[in-house]
mmCIF file of C-alpha atoms and ligand atoms in Angstrom:
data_model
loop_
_atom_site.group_PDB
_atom_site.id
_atom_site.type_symbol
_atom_site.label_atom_id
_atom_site.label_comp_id
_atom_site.label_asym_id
_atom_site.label_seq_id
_atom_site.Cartn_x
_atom_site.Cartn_y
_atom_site.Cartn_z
ATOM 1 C CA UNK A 1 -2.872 -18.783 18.397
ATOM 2 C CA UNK A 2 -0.548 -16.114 17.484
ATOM 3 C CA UNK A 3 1.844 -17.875 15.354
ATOM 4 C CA UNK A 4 -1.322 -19.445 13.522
ATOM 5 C CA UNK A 5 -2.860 -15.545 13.356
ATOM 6 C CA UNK A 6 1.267 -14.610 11.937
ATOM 7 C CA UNK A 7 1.367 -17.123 9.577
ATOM 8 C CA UNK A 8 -2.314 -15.898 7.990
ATOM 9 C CA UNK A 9 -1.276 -12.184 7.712
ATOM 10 C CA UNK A 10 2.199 -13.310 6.145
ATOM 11 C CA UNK A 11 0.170 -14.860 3.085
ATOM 12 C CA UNK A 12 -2.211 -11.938 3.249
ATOM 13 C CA UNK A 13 0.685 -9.683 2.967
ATOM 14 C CA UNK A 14 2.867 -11.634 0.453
ATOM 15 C CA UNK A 15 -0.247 -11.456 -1.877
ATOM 16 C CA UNK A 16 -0.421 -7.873 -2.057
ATOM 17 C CA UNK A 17 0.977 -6.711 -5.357
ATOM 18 C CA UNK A 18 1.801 -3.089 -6.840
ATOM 19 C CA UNK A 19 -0.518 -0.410 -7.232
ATOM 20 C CA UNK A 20 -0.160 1.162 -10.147
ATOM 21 C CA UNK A 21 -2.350 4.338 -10.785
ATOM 22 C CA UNK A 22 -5.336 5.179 -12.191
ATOM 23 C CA UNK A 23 -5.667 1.435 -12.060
ATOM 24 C CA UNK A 24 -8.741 0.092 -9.810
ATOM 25 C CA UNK A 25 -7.957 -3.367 -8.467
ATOM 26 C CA UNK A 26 -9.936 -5.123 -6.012
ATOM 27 C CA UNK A 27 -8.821 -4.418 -2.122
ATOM 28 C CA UNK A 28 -6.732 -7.403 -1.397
ATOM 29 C CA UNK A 29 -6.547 -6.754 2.512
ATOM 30 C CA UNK A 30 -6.978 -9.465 3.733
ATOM 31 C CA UNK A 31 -9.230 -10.606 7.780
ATOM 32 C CA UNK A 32 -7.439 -13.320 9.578
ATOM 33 C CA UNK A 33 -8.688 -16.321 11.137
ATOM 34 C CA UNK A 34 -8.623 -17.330 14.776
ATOM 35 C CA UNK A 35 -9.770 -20.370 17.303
ATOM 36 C CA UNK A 36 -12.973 -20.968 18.525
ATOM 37 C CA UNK A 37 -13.451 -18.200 21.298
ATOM 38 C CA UNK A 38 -13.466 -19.793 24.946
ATOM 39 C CA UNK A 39 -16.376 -18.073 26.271
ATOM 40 C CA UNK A 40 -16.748 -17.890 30.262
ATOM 41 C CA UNK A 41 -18.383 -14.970 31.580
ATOM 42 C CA UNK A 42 -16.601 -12.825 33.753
ATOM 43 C CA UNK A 43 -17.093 -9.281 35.248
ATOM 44 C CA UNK A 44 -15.971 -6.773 32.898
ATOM 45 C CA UNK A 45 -16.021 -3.070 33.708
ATOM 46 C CA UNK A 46 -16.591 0.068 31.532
ATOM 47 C CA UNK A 47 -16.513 3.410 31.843
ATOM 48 C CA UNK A 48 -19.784 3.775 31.881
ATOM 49 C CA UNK A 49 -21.879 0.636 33.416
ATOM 50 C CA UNK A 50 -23.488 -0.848 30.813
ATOM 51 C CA UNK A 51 -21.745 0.676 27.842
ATOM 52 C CA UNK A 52 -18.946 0.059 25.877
ATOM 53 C CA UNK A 53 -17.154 3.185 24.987
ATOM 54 C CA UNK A 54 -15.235 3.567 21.593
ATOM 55 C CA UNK A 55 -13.268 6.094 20.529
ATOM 56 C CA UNK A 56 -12.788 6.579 16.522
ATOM 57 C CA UNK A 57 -11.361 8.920 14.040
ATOM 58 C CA UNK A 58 -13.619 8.668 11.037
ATOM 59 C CA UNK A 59 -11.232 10.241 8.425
ATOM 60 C CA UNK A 60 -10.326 6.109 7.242
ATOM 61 C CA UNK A 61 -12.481 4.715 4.624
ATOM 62 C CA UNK A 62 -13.147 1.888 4.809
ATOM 63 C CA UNK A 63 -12.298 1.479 8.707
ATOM 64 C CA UNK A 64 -14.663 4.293 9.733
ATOM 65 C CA UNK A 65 -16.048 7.199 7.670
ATOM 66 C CA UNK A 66 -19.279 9.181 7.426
ATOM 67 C CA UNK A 67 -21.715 7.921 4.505
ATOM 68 C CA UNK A 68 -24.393 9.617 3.577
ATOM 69 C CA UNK A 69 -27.400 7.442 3.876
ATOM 70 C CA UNK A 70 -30.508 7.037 1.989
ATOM 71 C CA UNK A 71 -32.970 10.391 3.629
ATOM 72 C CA UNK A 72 -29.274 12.000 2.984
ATOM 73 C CA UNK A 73 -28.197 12.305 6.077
ATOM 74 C CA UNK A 74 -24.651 11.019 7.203
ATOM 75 C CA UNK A 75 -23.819 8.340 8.956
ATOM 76 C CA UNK A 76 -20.943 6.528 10.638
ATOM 77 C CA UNK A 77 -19.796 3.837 8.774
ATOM 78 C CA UNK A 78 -16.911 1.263 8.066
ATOM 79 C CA UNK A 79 -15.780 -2.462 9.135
ATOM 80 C CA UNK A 80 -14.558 -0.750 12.543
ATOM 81 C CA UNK A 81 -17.409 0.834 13.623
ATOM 82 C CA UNK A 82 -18.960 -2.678 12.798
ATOM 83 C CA UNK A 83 -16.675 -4.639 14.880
ATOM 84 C CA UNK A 84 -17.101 -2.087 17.490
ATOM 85 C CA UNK A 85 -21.043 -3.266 17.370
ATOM 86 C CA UNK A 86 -19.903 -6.940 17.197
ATOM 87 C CA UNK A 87 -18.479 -6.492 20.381
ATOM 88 C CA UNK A 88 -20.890 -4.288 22.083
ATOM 89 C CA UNK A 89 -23.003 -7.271 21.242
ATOM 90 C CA UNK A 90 -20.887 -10.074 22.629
ATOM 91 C CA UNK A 91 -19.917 -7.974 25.243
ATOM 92 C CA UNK A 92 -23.803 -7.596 26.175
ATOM 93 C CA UNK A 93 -23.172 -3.991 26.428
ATOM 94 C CA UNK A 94 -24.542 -0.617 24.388
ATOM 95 C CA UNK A 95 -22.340 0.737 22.445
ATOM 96 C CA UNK A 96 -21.511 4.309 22.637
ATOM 97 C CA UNK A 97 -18.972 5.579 19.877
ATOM 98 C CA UNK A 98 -16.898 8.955 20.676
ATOM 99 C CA UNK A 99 -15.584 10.638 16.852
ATOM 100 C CA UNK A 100 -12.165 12.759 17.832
ATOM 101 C CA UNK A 101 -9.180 12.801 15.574
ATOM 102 C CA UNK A 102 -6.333 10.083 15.272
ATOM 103 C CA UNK A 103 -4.462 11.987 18.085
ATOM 104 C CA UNK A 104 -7.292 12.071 20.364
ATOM 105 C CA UNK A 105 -7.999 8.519 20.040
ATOM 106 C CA UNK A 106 -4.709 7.453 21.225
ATOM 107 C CA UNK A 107 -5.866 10.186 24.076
ATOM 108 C CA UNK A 108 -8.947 8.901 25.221
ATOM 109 C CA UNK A 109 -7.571 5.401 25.521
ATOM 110 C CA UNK A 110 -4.360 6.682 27.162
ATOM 111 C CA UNK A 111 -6.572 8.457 29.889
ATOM 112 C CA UNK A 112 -8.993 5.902 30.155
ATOM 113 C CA UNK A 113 -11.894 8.385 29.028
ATOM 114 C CA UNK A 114 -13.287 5.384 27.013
ATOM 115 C CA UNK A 115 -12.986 1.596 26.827
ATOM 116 C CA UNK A 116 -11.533 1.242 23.713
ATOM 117 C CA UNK A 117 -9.645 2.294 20.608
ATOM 118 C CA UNK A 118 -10.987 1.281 16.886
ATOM 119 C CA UNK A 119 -9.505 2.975 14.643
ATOM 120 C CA UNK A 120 -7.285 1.222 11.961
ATOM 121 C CA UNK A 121 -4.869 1.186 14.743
ATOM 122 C CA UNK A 122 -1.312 -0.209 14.202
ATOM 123 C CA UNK A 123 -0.188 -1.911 17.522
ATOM 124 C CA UNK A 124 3.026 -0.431 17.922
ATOM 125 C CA UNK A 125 5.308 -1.371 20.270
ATOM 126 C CA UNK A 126 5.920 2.299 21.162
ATOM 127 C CA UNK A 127 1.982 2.277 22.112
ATOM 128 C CA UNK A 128 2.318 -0.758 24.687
ATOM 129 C CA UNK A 129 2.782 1.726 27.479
ATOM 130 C CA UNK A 130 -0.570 3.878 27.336
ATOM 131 C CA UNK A 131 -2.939 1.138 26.323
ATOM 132 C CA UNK A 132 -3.003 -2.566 25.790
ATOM 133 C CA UNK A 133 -4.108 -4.254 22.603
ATOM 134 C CA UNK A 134 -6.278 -7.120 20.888
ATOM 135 C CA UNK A 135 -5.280 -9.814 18.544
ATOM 136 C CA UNK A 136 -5.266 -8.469 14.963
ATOM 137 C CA UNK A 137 -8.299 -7.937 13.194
ATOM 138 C CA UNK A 138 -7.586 -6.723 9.573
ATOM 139 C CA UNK A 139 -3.675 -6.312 7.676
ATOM 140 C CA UNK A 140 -3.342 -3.874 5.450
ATOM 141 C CA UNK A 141 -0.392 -2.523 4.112
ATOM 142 C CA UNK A 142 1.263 0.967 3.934
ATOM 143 C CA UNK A 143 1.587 3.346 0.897
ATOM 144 C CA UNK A 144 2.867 6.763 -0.246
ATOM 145 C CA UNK A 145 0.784 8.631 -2.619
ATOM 146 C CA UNK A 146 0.518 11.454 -4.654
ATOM 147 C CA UNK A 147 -1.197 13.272 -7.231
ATOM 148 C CA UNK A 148 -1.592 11.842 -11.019
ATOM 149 C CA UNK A 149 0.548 14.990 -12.324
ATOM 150 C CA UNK A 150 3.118 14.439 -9.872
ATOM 151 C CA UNK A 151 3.481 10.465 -10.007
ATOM 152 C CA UNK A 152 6.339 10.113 -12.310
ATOM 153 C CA UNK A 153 8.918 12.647 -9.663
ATOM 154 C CA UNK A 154 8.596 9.084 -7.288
ATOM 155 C CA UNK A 155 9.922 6.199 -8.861
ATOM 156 C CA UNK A 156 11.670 4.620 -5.455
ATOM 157 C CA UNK A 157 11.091 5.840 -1.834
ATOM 158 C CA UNK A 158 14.896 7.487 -2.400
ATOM 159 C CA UNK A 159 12.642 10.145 -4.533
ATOM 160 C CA UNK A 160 10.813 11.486 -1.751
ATOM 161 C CA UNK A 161 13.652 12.227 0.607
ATOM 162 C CA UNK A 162 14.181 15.476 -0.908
ATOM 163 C CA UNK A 163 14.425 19.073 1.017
ATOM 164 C CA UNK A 164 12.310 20.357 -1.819
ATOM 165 C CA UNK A 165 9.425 18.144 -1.200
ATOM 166 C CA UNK A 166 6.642 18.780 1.493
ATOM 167 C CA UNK A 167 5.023 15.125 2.651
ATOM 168 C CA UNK A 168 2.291 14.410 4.552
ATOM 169 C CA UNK A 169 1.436 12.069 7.453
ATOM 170 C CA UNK A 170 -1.584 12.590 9.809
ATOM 171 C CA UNK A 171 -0.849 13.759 13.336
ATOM 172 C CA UNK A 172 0.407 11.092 16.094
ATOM 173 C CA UNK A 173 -0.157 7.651 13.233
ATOM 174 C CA UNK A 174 2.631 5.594 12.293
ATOM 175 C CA UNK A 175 2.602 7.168 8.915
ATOM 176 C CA UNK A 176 5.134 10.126 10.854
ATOM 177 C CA UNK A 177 7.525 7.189 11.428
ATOM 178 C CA UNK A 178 7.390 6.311 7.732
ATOM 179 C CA UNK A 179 7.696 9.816 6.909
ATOM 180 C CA UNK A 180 10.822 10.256 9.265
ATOM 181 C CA UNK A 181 12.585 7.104 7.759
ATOM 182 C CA UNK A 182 11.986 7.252 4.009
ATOM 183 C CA UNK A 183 11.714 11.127 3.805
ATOM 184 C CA UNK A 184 13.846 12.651 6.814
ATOM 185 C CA UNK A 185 14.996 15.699 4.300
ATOM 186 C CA UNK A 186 11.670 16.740 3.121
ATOM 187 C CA UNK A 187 9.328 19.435 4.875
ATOM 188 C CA UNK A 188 7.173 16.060 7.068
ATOM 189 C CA UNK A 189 3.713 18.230 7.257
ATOM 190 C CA UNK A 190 1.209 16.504 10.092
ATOM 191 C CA UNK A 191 -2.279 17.370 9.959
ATOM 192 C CA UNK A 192 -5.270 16.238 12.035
ATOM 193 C CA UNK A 193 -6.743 14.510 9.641
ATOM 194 C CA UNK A 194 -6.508 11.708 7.028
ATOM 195 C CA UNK A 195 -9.315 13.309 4.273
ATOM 196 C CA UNK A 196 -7.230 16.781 4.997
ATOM 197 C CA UNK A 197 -4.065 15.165 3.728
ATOM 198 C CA UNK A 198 -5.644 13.742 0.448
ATOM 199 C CA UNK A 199 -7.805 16.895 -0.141
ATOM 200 C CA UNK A 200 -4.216 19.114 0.115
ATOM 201 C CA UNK A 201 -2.418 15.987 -1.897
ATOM 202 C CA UNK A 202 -4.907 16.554 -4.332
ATOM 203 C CA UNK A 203 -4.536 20.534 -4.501
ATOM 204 C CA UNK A 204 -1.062 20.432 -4.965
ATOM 205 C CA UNK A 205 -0.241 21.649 -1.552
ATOM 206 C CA UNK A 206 1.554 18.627 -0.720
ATOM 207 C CA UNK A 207 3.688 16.288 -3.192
ATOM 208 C CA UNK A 208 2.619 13.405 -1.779
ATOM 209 C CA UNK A 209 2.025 11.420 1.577
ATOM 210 C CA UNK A 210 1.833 8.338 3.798
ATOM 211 C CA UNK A 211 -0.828 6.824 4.129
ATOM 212 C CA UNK A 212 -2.290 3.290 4.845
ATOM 213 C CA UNK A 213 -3.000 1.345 1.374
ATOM 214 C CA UNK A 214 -6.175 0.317 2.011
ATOM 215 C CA UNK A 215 -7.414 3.964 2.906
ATOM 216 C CA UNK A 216 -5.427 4.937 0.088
ATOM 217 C CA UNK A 217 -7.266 2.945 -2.402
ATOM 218 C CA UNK A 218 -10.613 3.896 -1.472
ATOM 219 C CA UNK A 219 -9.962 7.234 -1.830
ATOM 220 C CA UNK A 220 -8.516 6.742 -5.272
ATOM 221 C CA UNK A 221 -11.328 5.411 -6.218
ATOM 222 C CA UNK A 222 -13.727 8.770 -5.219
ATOM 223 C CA UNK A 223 -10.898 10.681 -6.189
ATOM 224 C CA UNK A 224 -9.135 9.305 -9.187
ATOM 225 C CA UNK A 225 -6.092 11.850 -9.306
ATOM 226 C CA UNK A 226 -5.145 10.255 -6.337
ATOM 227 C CA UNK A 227 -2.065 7.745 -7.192
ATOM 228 C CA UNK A 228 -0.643 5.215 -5.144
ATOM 229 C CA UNK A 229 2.768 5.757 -6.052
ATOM 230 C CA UNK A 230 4.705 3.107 -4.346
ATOM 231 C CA UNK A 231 4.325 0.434 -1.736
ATOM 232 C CA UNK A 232 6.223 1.430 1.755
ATOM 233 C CA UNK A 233 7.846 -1.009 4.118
ATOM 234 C CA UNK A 234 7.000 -1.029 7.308
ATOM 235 C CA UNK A 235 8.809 -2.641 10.433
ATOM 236 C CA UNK A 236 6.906 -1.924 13.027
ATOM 237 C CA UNK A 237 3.684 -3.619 13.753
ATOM 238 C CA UNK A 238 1.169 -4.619 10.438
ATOM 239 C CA UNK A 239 -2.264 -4.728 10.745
ATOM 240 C CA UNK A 240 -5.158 -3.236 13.281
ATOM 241 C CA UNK A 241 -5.717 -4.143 16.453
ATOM 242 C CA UNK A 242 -8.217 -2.701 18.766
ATOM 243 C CA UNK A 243 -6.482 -0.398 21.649
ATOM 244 C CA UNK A 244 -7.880 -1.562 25.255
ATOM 245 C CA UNK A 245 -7.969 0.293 28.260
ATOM 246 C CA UNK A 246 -4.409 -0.801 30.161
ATOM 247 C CA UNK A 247 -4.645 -3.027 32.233
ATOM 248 C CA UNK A 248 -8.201 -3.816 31.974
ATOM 249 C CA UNK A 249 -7.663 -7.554 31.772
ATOM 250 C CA UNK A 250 -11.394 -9.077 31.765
ATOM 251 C CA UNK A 251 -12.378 -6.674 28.685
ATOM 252 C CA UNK A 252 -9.041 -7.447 26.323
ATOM 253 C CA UNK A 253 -10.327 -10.891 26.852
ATOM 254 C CA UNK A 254 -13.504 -10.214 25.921
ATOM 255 C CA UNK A 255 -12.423 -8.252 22.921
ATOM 256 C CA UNK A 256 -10.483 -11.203 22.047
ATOM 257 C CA UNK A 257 -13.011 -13.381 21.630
ATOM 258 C CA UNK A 258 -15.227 -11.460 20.114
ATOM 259 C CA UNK A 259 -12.494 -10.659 17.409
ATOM 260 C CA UNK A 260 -12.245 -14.284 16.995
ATOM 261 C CA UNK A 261 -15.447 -15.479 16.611
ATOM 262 C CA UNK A 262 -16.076 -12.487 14.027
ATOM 263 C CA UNK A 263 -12.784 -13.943 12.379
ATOM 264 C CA UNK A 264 -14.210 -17.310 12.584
ATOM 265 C CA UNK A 265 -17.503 -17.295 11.523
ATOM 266 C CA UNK A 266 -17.378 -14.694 8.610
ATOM 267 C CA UNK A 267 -18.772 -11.835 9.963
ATOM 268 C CA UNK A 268 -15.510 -9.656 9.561
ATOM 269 C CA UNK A 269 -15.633 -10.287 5.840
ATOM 270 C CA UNK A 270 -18.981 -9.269 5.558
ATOM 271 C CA UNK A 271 -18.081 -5.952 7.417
ATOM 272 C CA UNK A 272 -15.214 -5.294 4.857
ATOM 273 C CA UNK A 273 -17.414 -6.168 1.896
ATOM 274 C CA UNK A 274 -20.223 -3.848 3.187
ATOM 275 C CA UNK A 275 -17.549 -1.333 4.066
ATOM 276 C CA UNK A 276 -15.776 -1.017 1.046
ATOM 277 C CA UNK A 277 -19.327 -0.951 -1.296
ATOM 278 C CA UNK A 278 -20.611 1.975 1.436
ATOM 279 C CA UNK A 279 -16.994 3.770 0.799
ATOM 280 C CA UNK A 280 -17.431 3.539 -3.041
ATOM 281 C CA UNK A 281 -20.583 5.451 -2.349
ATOM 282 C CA UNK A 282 -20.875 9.098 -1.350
ATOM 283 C CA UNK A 283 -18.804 10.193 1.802
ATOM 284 C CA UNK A 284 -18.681 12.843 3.557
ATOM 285 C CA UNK A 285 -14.564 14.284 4.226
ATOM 286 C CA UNK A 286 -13.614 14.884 7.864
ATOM 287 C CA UNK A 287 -15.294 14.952 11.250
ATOM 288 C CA UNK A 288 -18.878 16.081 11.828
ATOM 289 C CA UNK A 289 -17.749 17.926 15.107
ATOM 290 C CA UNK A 290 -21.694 17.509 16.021
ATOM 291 C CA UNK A 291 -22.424 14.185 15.143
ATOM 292 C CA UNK A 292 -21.521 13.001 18.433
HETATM 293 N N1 LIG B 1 -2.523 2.616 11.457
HETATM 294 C C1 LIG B 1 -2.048 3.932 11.722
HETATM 295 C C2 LIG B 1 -1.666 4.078 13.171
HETATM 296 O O1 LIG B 1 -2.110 3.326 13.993
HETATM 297 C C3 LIG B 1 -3.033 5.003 11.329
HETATM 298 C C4 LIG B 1 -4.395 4.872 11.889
HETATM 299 C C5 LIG B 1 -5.237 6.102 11.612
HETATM 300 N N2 LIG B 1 -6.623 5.881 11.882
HETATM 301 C C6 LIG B 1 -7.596 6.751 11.572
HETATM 302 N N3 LIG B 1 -8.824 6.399 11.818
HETATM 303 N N4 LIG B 1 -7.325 7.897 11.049
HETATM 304 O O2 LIG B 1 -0.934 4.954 13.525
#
């Protein structure tokens, strides 16, 4: 299943294209497809009996922001928090979501304070010792962007390795990796959170950052000085999978074939398409410390 999951996300990544700015171009990202799932019930255990307990960092439109919702109040949203429903569902279980930053996510897996990780994450090999992870459920691709008055200073990822440039990457992500290979002479500035780094891109604070494309071009599109400046390699791991409790074999196969059958039958397109028409909509930046 693998290979046949690798060969989709090859084609979904050779079709991605350059973004040039100011330019609004469909989101190309692309769901994979998987087998039937295999379903045999088994005794899965939680946290808390009963509930499934996710941990996100809603600061990644279209993975998981807050929208503001029709009485104006706002509201989780995004294909993750979604697929963190789907699988509640499957599961049979209620589904309790816990909103931290990136850093904490990786945290609260790591610790086993909740069941699961959605949060765009990148299964990196360098993440295989604190928690265990699903198939892939989304690729995306990576990015560094700046502002529309600074977009002409990067022409090749050789113009942002400059002492004279402060870059961006949020706190404990893969983006720091980028950061350290493409820029290791520039001021590397980690913050918290994603909607921080484009708000300081945008004032100038920072020349540019790393960030994934598919965030990246949703908040272009609210924020049309942002500028996806060029496309950035990356070697690691492409694409999000969810981050399972380690060693908590019965629910990673669970997960699994809940990812599959959302793969398989549609649903995971439906939660990007809904996702990315909610993002295009009014969001609110950052965490709502007490929307918990
Ligand atoms: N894919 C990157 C990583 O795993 C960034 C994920 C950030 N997610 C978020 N919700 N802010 O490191």
């Amino acid at each position: 299943m693998r290979k046949k999951i690798m060969a989709a996300i090859m084609i979904a990544t050779m079709t991605i294209g350059i973004v040039a700015c100011g330019s609004s171009k469909d989101n190309n990202a692309q769901s994979t497809t998987g087998e039937t799932a295999q379903t045999e019930t088994e005794q899965i255990t939680t946290v808390t009996p009963g509930k499934l307990t996710v941990a996100t960092s809603p600061d990644f439109a279209p993975y998981e922001f807050y929208s503001v919702n029709e009485d104006g109040t706002p509201e989780l949203a995004g294909f993750d928090i979604a697929l963190a429903g789907y699988i509640a569902d499957y599961l049979g279980l209620e589904l309790e979501i816990v909103p931290v930053d990136f850093d904490g996510v990786l945290m609260e897996v790591q610790t086993k304070s909740v069941d699961i990780g959605i949060s765009g994450l990148s299964p990196d090999p360098k993440r295989e010792a604190i928690m265990d992870f699903s198939e892939l459920y989304y690729v995306g691709g990576q990015s560094f962007v700046t502002s529309k008055a600074n977009k002409d200073k990067f022409k090749s990822l050789d113009d942002t390795n400059n002492s004279n440039l402060e870059i961006g990457a949020q706190t404990g992500s893969i983006q720091v990796d980028l950061a350290n290979t493409y820029s290791s002479s520039a001021d590397i500035i980690q913050l918290t959170k994603v909607t921080d780094i484009v708000a300081e891109v945008l004032a100038g604070k920072l020349d540019g950052a790393y960030i994934e494309t598919p965030v990246a071009e949703s908040y272009a599109k609210n924020y049309p000085d942002l500028c996806i400046a060029l496309e950035v390699p990356y070697e690691g791991a492409e694409g999000s999978a969810v981050g399972v409790s380690k060693g908590n074999d019965a629910l990673l196969k669970g997960v699994n074939e809940a990812i599959t059958q959302a793969l398989k039958d549609g649903t995971m397109d439906e939660f990007i398409a809904t996702a990315n028409e909610k993002a295009s909509g009014e969001i609110i930046e950052g965490l709502l410390d007490d929307n918990k």
